[in-house]
Coordinates of C-alpha atoms and ligand atoms in Angstrom, one line a residue:
M1 CA 95.0 110.0 119.7
E2 CA 95.9 107.4 117.1
K3 CA 99.2 107.6 115.3
M4 CA 97.8 106.4 112.0
I5 CA 94.4 105.5 110.8
I6 CA 94.0 103.8 107.4
V7 CA 90.6 104.1 105.7
G8 CA 89.9 101.1 103.5
T9 CA 90.9 97.5 103.2
G10 CA 91.5 97.1 99.5
C11 CA 95.0 96.6 98.0
A12 CA 96.1 100.1 98.9
G13 CA 94.8 100.2 102.4
L14 CA 96.1 96.7 103.3
T15 CA 99.6 97.4 101.8
A16 CA 99.7 100.6 103.8
A17 CA 98.7 98.6 106.9
V18 CA 101.5 96.0 106.3
Y19 CA 104.1 98.8 106.0
A20 CA 102.8 100.9 108.9
A21 CA 102.4 97.8 111.2
R22 CA 106.0 96.7 110.4
A23 CA 107.1 100.2 111.3
N24 CA 105.5 99.6 114.7
F25 CA 102.6 102.1 114.4
A26 CA 99.9 99.6 115.1
P27 CA 97.6 101.3 112.6
L28 CA 93.9 101.3 113.0
V29 CA 92.5 100.1 109.7
L30 CA 88.8 100.8 108.9
E31 CA 86.8 98.4 106.9
G32 CA 83.7 100.1 105.4
H33 CA 80.8 98.9 103.4
E34 CA 82.9 97.0 100.9
P35 CA 85.6 95.2 102.9
G36 CA 88.4 94.1 100.6
G37 CA 87.5 96.6 97.9
Q38 CA 87.1 95.6 94.3
L39 CA 89.4 92.6 94.5
S40 CA 87.0 90.9 96.9
T41 CA 84.4 90.7 94.0
T42 CA 86.9 89.7 91.3
T43 CA 87.6 86.2 90.2
L44 CA 91.0 85.2 89.0
V45 CA 93.7 87.9 89.2
E46 CA 96.2 87.0 86.5
N47 CA 98.4 90.1 86.5
F48 CA 99.5 90.5 90.1
P49 CA 103.2 89.7 90.0
G50 CA 104.3 86.6 91.9
F51 CA 101.4 84.4 91.0
P52 CA 102.2 82.7 87.7
Q53 CA 98.9 80.7 87.8
G54 CA 96.9 83.7 89.0
I55 CA 95.2 84.0 92.4
D56 CA 91.6 84.6 93.4
G57 CA 90.9 88.2 94.4
P58 CA 89.4 87.4 97.8
E59 CA 92.3 85.0 98.6
L60 CA 94.8 87.7 97.8
I61 CA 93.0 90.2 100.0
M62 CA 92.8 87.7 102.9
A63 CA 96.5 87.0 102.6
M64 CA 97.3 90.8 102.7
K65 CA 95.0 91.2 105.7
S66 CA 96.6 88.4 107.7
Q67 CA 100.1 89.7 106.8
A68 CA 99.1 93.2 108.3
E69 CA 97.6 91.6 111.4
R70 CA 100.7 89.5 112.0
F71 CA 102.6 92.8 112.4
G72 CA 100.1 94.4 114.7
A73 CA 97.5 96.2 112.5
R74 CA 94.1 96.6 114.2
F75 CA 90.9 96.2 112.2
E76 CA 87.5 97.8 112.9
Y77 CA 84.3 97.8 110.9
A78 CA 83.4 101.5 110.7
T79 CA 82.5 104.1 108.1
V80 CA 84.0 107.6 108.0
T81 CA 81.1 110.1 108.0
E82 CA 82.9 113.4 108.7
F83 CA 86.4 114.8 108.5
E84 CA 87.9 117.9 110.1
P85 CA 91.5 119.1 109.9
A86 CA 92.7 120.3 113.3
Q87 CA 95.9 121.8 114.7
G88 CA 98.6 119.1 114.1
H89 CA 96.2 116.3 113.7
V90 CA 92.8 115.4 112.1
R91 CA 89.5 114.4 113.5
I92 CA 87.2 111.9 111.8
K93 CA 83.7 110.8 112.8
L94 CA 83.2 107.0 112.6
D95 CA 79.4 106.4 112.4
D96 CA 78.6 108.1 115.8
K97 CA 82.0 108.7 117.5
W98 CA 84.8 111.2 116.9
V99 CA 88.4 109.9 116.7
E100 CA 91.6 111.8 116.5
T101 CA 94.7 110.8 114.6
E102 CA 98.1 112.2 113.8
T103 CA 98.1 110.8 110.3
L104 CA 95.3 109.6 108.0
V105 CA 95.8 107.4 105.0
I106 CA 92.7 107.5 102.8
A107 CA 92.4 104.4 100.7
S108 CA 88.7 104.2 100.4
G109 CA 88.7 103.1 96.8
A110 CA 85.9 103.6 94.3
S111 CA 82.4 102.1 94.0
A112 CA 80.5 100.7 91.1
K113 CA 78.6 103.2 88.9
W114 CA 75.0 102.5 87.9
L115 CA 73.2 103.5 84.7
G116 CA 70.8 105.9 86.4
L117 CA 67.6 104.5 84.7
A118 CA 64.2 104.7 86.2
R119 CA 63.4 102.4 89.2
E120 CA 67.1 101.2 89.2
K121 CA 67.2 100.8 93.0
E122 CA 64.1 98.6 93.0
F123 CA 65.7 96.2 90.6
V124 CA 68.9 95.7 92.6
G125 CA 68.7 92.2 93.9
H126 CA 65.9 91.4 91.5
G127 CA 67.9 90.9 88.4
L128 CA 70.2 93.9 88.6
T129 CA 73.7 93.7 90.0
S130 CA 77.2 95.1 89.6
C131 CA 78.9 91.9 90.7
A132 CA 79.1 88.8 88.5
T133 CA 81.2 87.0 91.1
C134 CA 78.6 87.5 93.7
D135 CA 75.5 86.8 91.7
G136 CA 76.4 85.0 88.6
A137 CA 75.7 81.5 89.9
F138 CA 72.0 82.5 90.5
Y139 CA 71.5 82.7 86.8
R140 CA 72.1 79.2 85.4
N141 CA 70.9 78.3 81.9
V142 CA 69.2 81.6 81.3
P143 CA 70.2 84.6 79.2
V144 CA 71.9 87.5 80.9
C145 CA 73.6 90.7 79.8
V146 CA 76.6 92.8 80.8
V147 CA 76.6 96.5 80.2
G148 CA 80.0 98.2 79.5
G149 CA 83.0 97.9 77.2
G150 CA 86.0 97.9 79.5
D151 CA 88.0 95.2 81.1
S152 CA 85.5 94.7 83.9
A153 CA 82.6 94.1 81.4
C154 CA 84.7 91.6 79.4
E155 CA 85.9 89.8 82.5
E156 CA 82.3 89.6 83.9
A157 CA 80.9 88.5 80.6
T158 CA 83.5 85.7 80.3
F159 CA 82.9 84.7 83.9
L160 CA 79.2 84.5 83.4
T161 CA 79.5 82.0 80.5
R162 CA 80.1 79.4 83.2
F163 CA 76.4 79.7 84.2
A164 CA 74.3 81.5 81.7
S165 CA 72.9 80.0 78.5
K166 CA 73.9 83.2 76.7
V167 CA 75.7 86.4 77.6
Y168 CA 75.0 89.6 75.7
L169 CA 77.7 92.3 76.1
I170 CA 76.0 95.6 75.5
H171 CA 78.3 98.5 74.5
R172 CA 77.4 102.0 73.6
R173 CA 80.1 102.3 70.9
D174 CA 81.4 100.2 68.1
S175 CA 84.8 99.2 69.7
L176 CA 85.7 98.0 73.1
R177 CA 87.8 100.0 75.6
A178 CA 89.1 96.7 77.2
S179 CA 92.6 95.5 76.8
K180 CA 93.1 93.3 73.7
I181 CA 93.6 90.1 75.6
M182 CA 90.3 90.6 77.6
A183 CA 88.4 91.8 74.6
D184 CA 89.6 88.9 72.4
R185 CA 88.6 86.4 75.1
A186 CA 85.1 87.8 75.3
M187 CA 84.6 88.3 71.6
N188 CA 85.8 84.8 70.7
H189 CA 83.6 83.1 73.3
P190 CA 80.8 81.1 71.6
K191 CA 78.3 82.1 74.3
I192 CA 79.0 85.8 74.2
E193 CA 77.3 88.1 71.7
V194 CA 78.4 91.7 71.6
L195 CA 75.6 94.2 70.9
W196 CA 77.4 97.2 69.4
N197 CA 76.1 100.8 69.6
S198 CA 73.5 99.8 72.1
A199 CA 72.4 101.2 75.4
P200 CA 69.7 100.1 77.9
V201 CA 67.1 102.9 78.3
E202 CA 64.6 101.0 80.5
Y203 CA 64.5 97.9 82.8
L204 CA 61.6 95.6 82.1
A205 CA 59.9 93.8 84.9
D206 CA 57.8 90.6 84.9
A207 CA 54.6 90.2 86.9
E208 CA 56.6 89.4 90.1
G209 CA 58.8 92.5 89.7
E210 CA 61.8 90.5 88.7
M211 CA 63.9 91.5 85.7
R212 CA 62.6 90.1 82.4
G213 CA 64.7 92.2 80.0
V214 CA 65.8 95.7 78.9
L215 CA 64.7 98.1 76.3
L216 CA 67.7 98.8 74.2
S217 CA 68.3 101.9 72.1
D218 CA 70.6 101.9 69.1
T219 CA 73.0 104.8 69.9
V220 CA 73.4 105.6 66.2
T221 CA 69.8 105.3 64.8
G222 CA 67.8 105.7 68.0
A223 CA 65.7 102.6 67.1
T224 CA 64.6 100.6 70.2
R225 CA 64.0 96.9 70.8
E226 CA 63.4 94.6 73.7
L227 CA 66.1 92.2 74.8
E228 CA 65.0 89.2 77.0
V229 CA 67.4 88.6 79.9
K230 CA 67.0 87.5 83.5
C231 CA 69.8 89.6 84.9
V232 CA 71.6 92.8 84.0
F233 CA 75.2 93.1 85.2
V234 CA 76.3 96.7 85.1
A235 CA 80.1 97.1 84.6
I236 CA 80.6 100.7 83.5
G237 CA 83.3 101.9 85.9
H238 CA 83.5 103.4 89.4
T239 CA 83.1 106.6 91.4
P240 CA 85.7 107.5 94.1
N241 CA 84.5 107.2 97.7
T242 CA 85.4 110.7 98.8
G243 CA 82.0 112.0 100.1
P244 CA 83.1 112.8 103.7
F245 CA 86.2 114.7 102.4
R246 CA 84.3 117.0 100.0
G247 CA 85.1 120.6 100.5
K248 CA 87.9 119.8 102.9
L249 CA 90.4 118.0 100.7
D250 CA 91.4 119.0 97.1
M251 CA 89.7 116.9 94.5
D252 CA 89.2 116.9 90.7
G253 CA 85.8 117.5 89.1
D254 CA 84.9 113.8 89.4
G255 CA 85.8 113.6 93.1
Y256 CA 89.2 111.9 92.9
L257 CA 91.6 113.1 95.6
L258 CA 94.5 115.2 94.3
Q259 CA 98.0 114.3 95.5
Q260 CA 100.5 117.1 95.8
R261 CA 103.8 115.5 96.5
G262 CA 104.0 111.8 96.6
T263 CA 100.8 110.7 98.3
H264 CA 100.4 114.0 100.3
T265 CA 97.0 115.7 100.0
N266 CA 96.6 119.4 100.6
V267 CA 96.1 118.8 104.4
P268 CA 99.3 118.0 106.4
G269 CA 99.3 114.5 107.8
V270 CA 96.6 113.3 105.3
F271 CA 97.6 111.0 102.5
A272 CA 95.7 109.4 99.6
A273 CA 96.4 106.0 98.0
G274 CA 94.8 103.7 95.4
D275 CA 91.7 104.2 93.3
V276 CA 90.4 107.0 95.5
A277 CA 93.2 109.2 93.9
D278 CA 94.0 107.3 90.7
R279 CA 91.9 107.7 87.6
T280 CA 94.7 106.5 85.2
Y281 CA 96.1 103.1 86.2
R282 CA 93.5 101.7 88.7
Q283 CA 95.3 98.3 89.0
A284 CA 95.7 96.1 92.0
I285 CA 99.4 96.4 91.8
T286 CA 99.5 100.2 91.4
A287 CA 97.1 100.5 94.3
A288 CA 99.4 98.3 96.4
G289 CA 102.4 100.5 95.4
Q290 CA 100.5 103.6 96.4
G291 CA 99.5 102.1 99.7
C292 CA 103.2 101.4 100.4
A293 CA 104.1 105.0 99.4
A294 CA 101.4 106.5 101.6
A295 CA 102.6 104.5 104.7
L296 CA 106.2 105.6 104.1
D297 CA 105.1 109.3 103.6
A298 CA 103.0 109.1 106.8
E299 CA 105.9 107.5 108.7
R300 CA 108.3 110.3 107.5
Y301 CA 105.7 112.9 108.4
L302 CA 105.5 111.5 111.9
S303 CA 109.3 111.4 112.4
H304 CA 109.6 114.9 111.0
H305 CA 106.9 116.2 113.4
G306 CA 108.4 114.4 116.4
Ligands
NAP1 P1 86.4 101.5 82.4 O1 87.7 101.1 81.8 O2 86.3 103.0 82.8 O3 85.3 101.2 81.3 C1 84.0 101.5 81.5 C2 83.2 101.1 80.3 O4 81.8 101.4 80.6 C3 83.5 101.8 79.1 O5 83.5 101.0 78.0 C4 82.5 102.9 78.9 O6 82.1 103.2 77.6 C5 81.3 102.2 79.5 N1 80.3 103.2 80.2 C6 80.6 104.2 81.1 N2 79.5 104.8 81.4 C7 78.5 104.3 80.7 C8 77.1 104.5 80.7 N3 76.5 105.4 81.4 N4 76.4 103.7 79.8 C9 76.9 102.8 79.1 N5 78.3 102.5 79.1 C10 79.0 103.2 79.9 O7 86.1 100.7 83.7 P2 86.4 99.2 84.1 O8 86.1 98.2 82.9 O9 85.7 99.0 85.4 O10 88.0 99.2 84.3 C11 88.5 100.1 85.3 C12 90.0 99.8 85.4 O11 90.3 98.5 86.0 C13 90.8 99.8 84.1 O12 92.0 100.3 84.2 C14 90.9 98.3 83.8 O13 92.1 98.0 83.0 C15 91.0 97.7 85.2 N6 90.6 96.3 85.2 C16 91.5 95.3 85.0 C17 91.1 94.0 85.1 C18 92.1 92.9 84.9 O14 93.2 93.2 84.3 N7 91.9 91.7 85.3 C19 89.8 93.7 85.3 C20 88.8 94.7 85.4 C21 89.3 96.0 85.4 P3 83.2 104.0 76.7 O15 84.2 103.0 76.3 O16 82.3 104.4 75.5 O17 83.7 105.1 77.5

């Protein structure tokens, strides 16, 4: 029986791990398919307090992880596939083995959304990606596009100007959702052209099956036209990673975990922190704050239950 298992190694999970480890719980921290969470695929993080010059996302994550390890957190690569509340504890299935724990902090974050167009899966890795940091350098001196109008889309578009000859920012409306500073940075960049009221409706392949462009539809007039690009970067938001908890923990209609009091879920001993439960703020610092709160809530739950 574990005292505390933490699911996820993004900002929320790692902060929970630092707090739980310092409280001597030696938490077991599970790293899933996307270790480090969204920060691990981000470039410069400029708004995490304490880093006046900014810090690279992966560097910040590595620092948090080694801080948690220093106090005794244990890390394991495993994915939660099933979850069952039991009397006074919970059981989770990790790939093919069941593990029992007195408390569970769910900080499994959220994963990138895709457009849902035909043959989308076939194009992933052949000119379709959701990670500019990972794949941007493969597309030097060629035109690319980013789909979306939020901070992620603006950040990715700006980052891609380092490599691409031209970056089209494709947005379905006529104004960006992004914060003013990020939007201004993208809109004022000479390599970035914003295509307003536009949405990709089809991916276009060349003879080798690689991306050669997208068919764009004007969301106002319905007119279509082809746009030649070598890579499409999709940045249209995220879906919470709550699949194994569906039907067992309270969630909203989009699958975000609902917190009842502090970070408590509806099942005693189970806590939620970070993007898996936050559709409002979704910042690295708010996720870290929630990770801290979840570890403290779990610690208090353990003391209260002897
Ligand atoms: P977001 O704010 O939810 O924006 C998603 C964008 O994608 C919106 O512009 C939306 O259009 C568009 N979109 C959604 N579904 C679409 C579809 N099916 N087809 C075409 N377009 C679609 O997501 P985000 O940009 O990933 O940001 C998430 C959070 O992280 C935000 O709180 C943001 O501030 C934060 N963030 C911060 C930083 C930073 O500060 N460094 C960087 C990245 C993200 P509509 O506008 O029409 O809805």
